[in-house]
Amino acid sequence: MTFSLYLAMVGIGWLMIYTVGYSEDYSKGFSHFMFETQVGKQTIWIGIAFAVFLFTYIIDRKFWETFAYPIYGVGLVLLVAVLIFGREIKGATSWFAFGSFTFQPSEFAKFGTALAMAAYLSTYRVNLRQLRHQVLALGLILVPTGLILLQPDAGSALVFLSFLMLMYREGFPANVYILGFTSIVLLLLGFVYPPGQLLLGLGLLGLLALLFGLRKGRLYWLLGWGGLAAGVILFFKPAHLLYFAGGLGGLLLIFSVVNWVKKNTQLATLVLPVVLYGAMLVYVSDFTFHNFLKPHQQDRINVWLNPAKCDRQGSLYNVLQSKMAIGSGGLQGKGFLEGTLTKGNFVPEQSTDFIFCTIGEEQGFVGTFAIIGLFLLLLLRIVTIAERQRSAFAKCYAYGVLGILFVHIVVNIGMTMGLMPIIGIPLPLISKGGSSLLGFTVMIAVLLKLDGSRHRNSV
Amino acid sequence: MSDVDQTRKNYIRALIILVGVILIGRALHLQVLDGSYAELAEATAIEKLTLYPARGLIYDRNRNLLIHNNPVFDLWVTYNQVSKDMDVGAFCELLSIDTTEYKKRLNKDWSDIRYSRSKPFVFLSTISAQTYGAFQERLFEFPGFFVQPRNVRGYPQAHGAHVLGFIREVNASEVENSEGSYQPGDYIGASGLEKAYEDQLKGVKGAQFVLKDNLGRIVGSYKDGSLDTSAVAGTNLITTLDIDLQTYAEKLMVNKIGAVVAIEPATGEILLMASMPTYDPNRLTISRERGQAVQELSQDSLKPFFNRTVMAQYAPGSIFKPVLALIGLEEGAIQPSTSISCPGYYAYNNFTWGCRGHPPTPNVSRAIQYSCNTYFFQTFRRIVDQKSFYEPQVGLDTLVEHLYQFGLGRPLGVDVPWEEEGLVPTSEYYDRKYPREKGGWKSPTILSVGIGQGEIQLTTLQMANMAAIIANRGFYITPHLGKFLVKGDSLLPLASSDPWKVDIRPELFEPVIQGMMSVVEAGTGRAAGIPGISMAGKTGTVENPHGIDHSTFIAFAPAENPEIAIAVYVENAGGGGRYAAPIAGLLIEQFLNKSVHPSKKYLEDWMFQTNLISKP
């Protein structure tokens, strides 16, 4: 079943690349078609991918577990090598070039890291509740991430965060995820809203928490609610922010002391640091946004979170064109080869990162629903596969692959529809590009091999 | 390994499904629920190109081309497709503009809804074919710019500006009132024949739907061109004008103010229609110099835009006398042989109107020949007083009815815009002017109408038509300029040939025409005479309280079987025999003989050289 999903995706990808490149001349003979057109090259890559799939499937399952670290090592070496020998395309040194074909070592590194993580986490004594093991696991991820950031290729680097899903499954503390998630939300809010306003909100939330700690005492209630009301008013009309911030801080302190005196220590000690931490994050993010981020990075964040601020013909152009292309597909789409925006090169990178636009425009909601549905099926199928493994290595590996696919799919599709910032990573198996196709092919082939032989051998 | 986190696999599943649902929900929103992105996409990718038809050509009666089409080129630009690295210097040089103008033309007021950075607008209009030739070779270097060919008008003969008219860009209210048939930037006939036959000349615009890429390049046709329509050229028009005669008239009338109209009596075809002063119609063709020309012409104190043939209303003076004679005869006020003695003036109570000393007028022919004022005052009074002296209304309205039949006092319905109706005063008019309680009016009150002065006013076209009616001995066909529409190989006649008859017995015309012939042979119109051609004419010297009298003349020839009827009106030129008659004579001779006799050359030169315009 997984294999048929794989075939379907690759097939759909081929058709979509065919339609995107349709303005190229397809009638100049076979060799021209195969070697000069986008879809011709993709056909060759698909051929290679099938061969690789078969080859991978033949290799003994033990091979991957045994050589997990060496493969990871080769990946790292390639990442270093590409920084030295690679070809710079669009400002990033991410590619080895052989004639007109290019290869991206970060794709290989994803696979290597998935193997290494699986090998490490499946080791009997490793427990992700211990700090030493946490640090080591994170280290395995962060080394290739750092190397990729040097290229720089933020998109591919981001994909390595996907191993957090594997680590979560293997017992990494949930609190870290909650803290991380809230921190990210606060950081992003800090990019968009002025820090004073956010601080006010944070303080009010803290006050509210403390109030609920004090169920008794009228005076405090009165004081508390009064402060809250004033806060709400000021939130929308922040005229005398400074005085008010002082007042709010004072109130917070008083309430903390009162809470503390009333033996409500736990709450007080939680709320105050959280508010302080939040305040710090908010200021840090505001400061970073204005002082460290380059204008084009600020633009990207604005395009994502604050589109009303952006120039429709400037930074917002790509997202807008992409959304227009998808939106113009309607329910049923314009039909195969009938896309007007995708054919007219309105959408950037439409055979690679923005290939989802072509699906959206030509196949409509029916098409996008089907593609998202297929991916959903694939992801859930991998969870099922993972959970039925007896070998911890196989299970961890499956979760690693799951995470990588998940991040690719969510970020790529989300980006084309304006839900995610524009991060240049391909849509697995569908986007044009040999490295990406081969990378995912190998990943899935190994997964199927491990799954196919799960009964034979267990650790 | 012991698995302590079994529930976590379900959280992961839940996360995957949640994210999947969010993505699908977003797709549903973009593609199905919110149509705005689809609308935006339509506007960006598919563009409708207008294909402009060639406008119909206009010919004269001898198939001489009067108006043809000249190709010019509008340069369009889409702002956001202009490359920042473009060689602006070279661009400006090719178009002979400077960089300041370049910036001004490119940076529109984007808050104005007419302009958008992503919609093409006209950067520079009506670039000549020469300029375009050099520019075209390098057009590819300037992305975002494209060229739209247009047709503007050319006038190879450079005469007949008022009759032919001009075209210009439609204005906002024309677009609004056209219910979609005109779009901003379209051309429309704004005067003359261009306006009168706009519907036939303009043709049908075509449309081409193309797909454009993000650089504004055309990448293909939309739906394989199934929605495209091709432009249909306008219909060619053959007019009744004789451009040679028109040109000759404009030359004779040079440096004079006035109007000349000539009609073929049998058909109502207008042979020439000259309003002076005139201008070279090529100056008003759509070009970058047009604005300047329009401004100069409209500020000229002589009002060259004013079409004096149909818009100027002049007192006819003595050329009115033949018509009055005909009506007097028909009404029995006089007989052909009626004799009225003239002491050299006409007096009634305190009113005295002079008459020139002339031989006795024993009949109506002589009265016309000598243009006797006394004779026609009397005739006029007899008509007006036919019921009784105290009831002039009855008589006047009878007269007015006759005048209406002569096409006076109401528009003739010529196919030239803005025709005035002239003024024929009725009893109602005088009742208002001279109210009963203040004593009212009687025939002597309005006496000057009898000799074509006073309140009565005619257009030059009406005067020429009046001559045509006499030439036809009692009928006219609505004067017109449009003769045929050319549809393929066939000619579709435009005008109706139904005659308008006047209630004058045919035999009554002969004494009047006899008198008019004597005018040319031995009267005030001798200067019009042509050896060997019988001509009937009547001069007029219109009293002008503001300056020198106006000189006017009507005529037709040959008198027995007329081929041309003409009216000439020259402002501030003095006696009718002095300028109007010789000009009419030269034109008739040119028309009938295709040349002017050498013995007349001195007259011709005199006309060419005389300047009657005294600009303040």
XYZ file of N, CA and C in Angstrom, chain A residues 129 165 168-172 174 312-313 317 323-324 326-328 330-331 340-341 344-346 360 364-365 368-369 372 376 379 383-384 387 395 399 402 406 410 417 419, chain B residues 1 3-6 8-9 11-13 15-17 19-20 22-24 26-28 30-32 37-38 40-41 44-46 80 117-118 211-214 217 219 222:
246
model
N 14.975 10.886 29.044
C 14.655 11.687 30.220
C 15.916 12.104 30.968
N 9.891 15.223 16.555
C 8.714 14.361 16.600
C 9.127 12.958 17.067
N 10.013 13.121 20.695
C 8.801 13.180 21.513
C 8.254 11.768 21.720
N 8.203 11.021 20.627
C 7.692 9.661 20.711
C 8.562 8.818 21.633
N 9.842 9.138 21.668
C 10.769 8.334 22.467
C 10.961 8.890 23.859
N 10.073 9.766 24.260
C 10.042 10.122 25.672
C 10.683 11.446 26.050
N 11.006 12.247 25.114
C 11.521 13.576 25.453
C 10.425 14.322 26.208
N 7.475 16.345 27.669
C 6.450 17.134 26.988
C 6.540 18.608 27.356
N 1.917 44.647 -2.657
C 1.376 43.514 -3.406
C 2.258 43.139 -4.593
N 2.954 44.122 -5.109
C 3.789 43.828 -6.267
C 5.215 43.504 -5.845
N 4.337 39.508 -3.635
C 3.998 39.041 -4.978
C 3.899 37.517 -5.088
N -1.400 32.134 -4.246
C -2.774 31.999 -3.755
C -3.780 32.212 -4.886
N -3.439 33.153 -5.769
C -4.327 33.408 -6.908
C -4.430 32.168 -7.789
N -3.916 29.026 -6.994
C -4.687 27.974 -6.330
C -6.157 28.358 -6.301
N -6.418 29.633 -5.916
C -7.802 30.083 -5.815
C -8.533 30.014 -7.142
N -7.812 30.300 -8.224
C -8.488 30.336 -9.526
C -8.896 28.943 -10.000
N -10.743 26.937 -8.384
C -12.128 26.677 -8.019
C -12.333 25.267 -7.536
N -13.526 24.767 -7.705
C -13.841 23.437 -7.199
C -13.216 22.360 -8.076
N -3.639 28.805 -16.449
C -3.191 30.021 -17.116
C -2.091 30.713 -16.329
N -2.235 30.745 -15.019
C -1.205 31.430 -14.236
C 0.066 30.603 -14.169
N 1.716 30.757 -17.446
C 2.253 32.082 -17.763
C 3.409 32.497 -16.883
N 3.996 31.554 -16.147
C 5.133 31.872 -15.283
C 4.824 32.918 -14.237
N 3.550 33.051 -13.862
C 3.230 34.027 -12.830
C 3.731 33.545 -11.477
N -3.402 22.950 -7.711
C -4.561 23.738 -7.291
C -5.257 24.392 -8.464
N -8.143 21.999 -9.216
C -9.126 22.569 -8.319
C -9.078 21.959 -6.928
N -10.154 22.208 -6.182
C -10.223 21.711 -4.815
C -10.220 20.192 -4.804
N -6.519 19.356 -4.885
C -5.776 19.662 -3.666
C -6.241 18.747 -2.535
N -7.549 18.516 -2.478
C -8.085 17.622 -1.452
C -7.465 16.227 -1.618
N -3.653 16.338 -0.586
C -3.484 16.430 0.871
C -3.947 15.119 1.508
N -1.827 12.617 3.792
C -2.344 12.287 5.119
C -2.323 10.771 5.306
N 1.209 9.541 5.732
C 1.758 9.831 7.062
C 1.178 8.883 8.104
N 2.869 5.953 10.555
C 2.699 5.780 12.012
C 2.361 4.325 12.307
N 1.411 3.793 11.543
C 1.005 2.396 11.744
C 2.204 1.472 11.556
N 4.562 1.709 14.483
C 4.074 1.107 15.724
C 4.057 -0.416 15.678
N 11.470 1.176 14.307
C 10.425 2.079 14.768
C 10.926 3.532 14.785
N 9.735 6.797 12.551
C 9.313 8.103 13.071
C 10.183 9.229 12.524
N 8.875 9.842 9.144
C 7.564 10.483 9.317
C 7.744 11.988 9.549
N 6.525 14.949 7.191
C 5.519 15.823 7.787
C 5.915 17.297 7.631
N 3.834 19.952 5.353
C 3.137 21.060 6.000
C 3.730 22.397 5.574
N -0.172 28.289 0.263
C -1.489 28.845 0.571
C -1.400 29.991 1.568
N -0.106 30.052 4.578
C -0.204 29.714 5.995
C 1.176 29.676 6.647
N 13.016 -2.890 24.601
C 12.845 -1.570 25.228
C 11.395 -1.398 25.694
N 8.141 0.526 26.436
C 7.563 1.753 25.868
C 6.695 2.421 26.916
N 7.167 3.546 27.410
C 6.441 4.224 28.484
C 5.448 5.245 27.949
N 5.556 5.543 26.657
C 4.763 6.651 26.141
C 3.778 6.205 25.081
N 3.055 5.121 25.386
C 2.127 4.576 24.390
C 1.093 5.601 23.900
N 1.461 8.591 23.373
C 2.026 9.638 22.524
C 1.812 9.365 21.035
N 1.721 8.080 20.658
C 1.506 7.796 19.237
C 0.155 8.352 18.777
N -1.273 11.055 20.124
C -1.107 12.503 19.987
C -0.518 12.840 18.625
N 0.465 12.018 18.226
C 1.100 12.264 16.927
C 0.095 12.099 15.796
N -0.687 11.041 15.873
C -1.746 10.845 14.864
C -2.691 12.051 14.841
N -2.102 15.063 15.768
C -1.434 16.235 15.193
C -1.463 16.178 13.664
N -1.152 14.968 13.131
C -1.139 14.817 11.670
C -2.513 15.120 11.089
N -3.535 14.570 11.722
C -4.890 14.782 11.196
C -5.291 16.249 11.327
N -3.397 18.900 11.352
C -2.713 19.710 10.344
C -3.311 19.458 8.959
N -3.608 18.189 8.677
C -4.235 17.843 7.400
C -5.557 18.574 7.217
N -6.470 21.333 8.687
C -6.212 22.767 8.503
C -5.855 23.051 7.041
N -4.989 22.224 6.475
C -4.576 22.439 5.084
C -5.766 22.313 4.137
N -6.561 21.286 4.351
C -7.726 21.096 3.474
C -8.700 22.255 3.641
N -7.990 25.276 4.465
C -7.426 26.446 3.796
C -7.658 26.356 2.278
N -7.434 25.161 1.739
C -7.652 24.973 0.301
C -9.114 25.218 -0.048
N -9.998 24.718 0.794
C -11.435 24.909 0.579
C -11.764 26.401 0.576
N -9.675 28.991 -0.024
C -9.089 29.677 -1.183
C -9.823 29.356 -2.475
N -10.185 28.091 -2.626
C -10.652 27.662 -3.948
C -12.159 27.717 -4.110
N -12.868 27.465 -3.022
C -14.319 27.347 -3.175
C -15.060 28.488 -2.489
N -9.659 35.498 -4.918
C -8.370 35.166 -5.529
C -8.557 34.751 -6.984
N -9.645 34.028 -7.234
C -9.924 33.637 -8.613
C -10.149 34.869 -9.485
N -8.985 37.907 -8.965
C -7.682 38.544 -9.150
C -6.902 37.854 -10.254
N -6.977 36.522 -10.239
C -6.208 35.746 -11.210
C -6.687 36.038 -12.626
N -5.286 39.226 -13.952
C -3.856 39.305 -14.191
C -3.424 38.536 -15.432
N -4.005 37.389 -15.611
C -3.426 36.501 -16.602
C -4.052 36.641 -17.975
N -5.336 36.938 -18.019
C -5.987 37.042 -19.321
C -6.160 38.509 -19.638
N 4.575 47.889 -13.583
C 5.393 46.976 -12.784
C 6.184 45.986 -13.627
N -0.698 49.871 -11.349
C 0.670 49.487 -11.687
C 0.701 48.228 -12.546
N -0.347 47.439 -12.449
C -0.303 46.162 -13.167
C -1.173 46.179 -14.421
N -3.207 35.283 -23.203
C -2.659 34.954 -21.896
C -1.319 35.644 -21.778
N -1.107 36.266 -20.642
C 0.162 36.960 -20.458
C 0.902 36.354 -19.280
N 2.206 36.362 -19.385
C 2.977 35.863 -18.251
C 3.328 37.029 -17.340
N 4.091 36.712 -16.304
C 4.340 37.736 -15.294
C 5.195 38.884 -15.809
N 4.559 39.310 -21.214
C 4.714 38.749 -22.552
C 3.501 37.888 -22.873
N 1.828 34.772 -24.009
C 2.293 33.388 -24.110
C 1.318 32.523 -24.902
N -6.173 32.816 -25.460
C -7.055 32.257 -24.436
C -8.129 31.406 -25.110
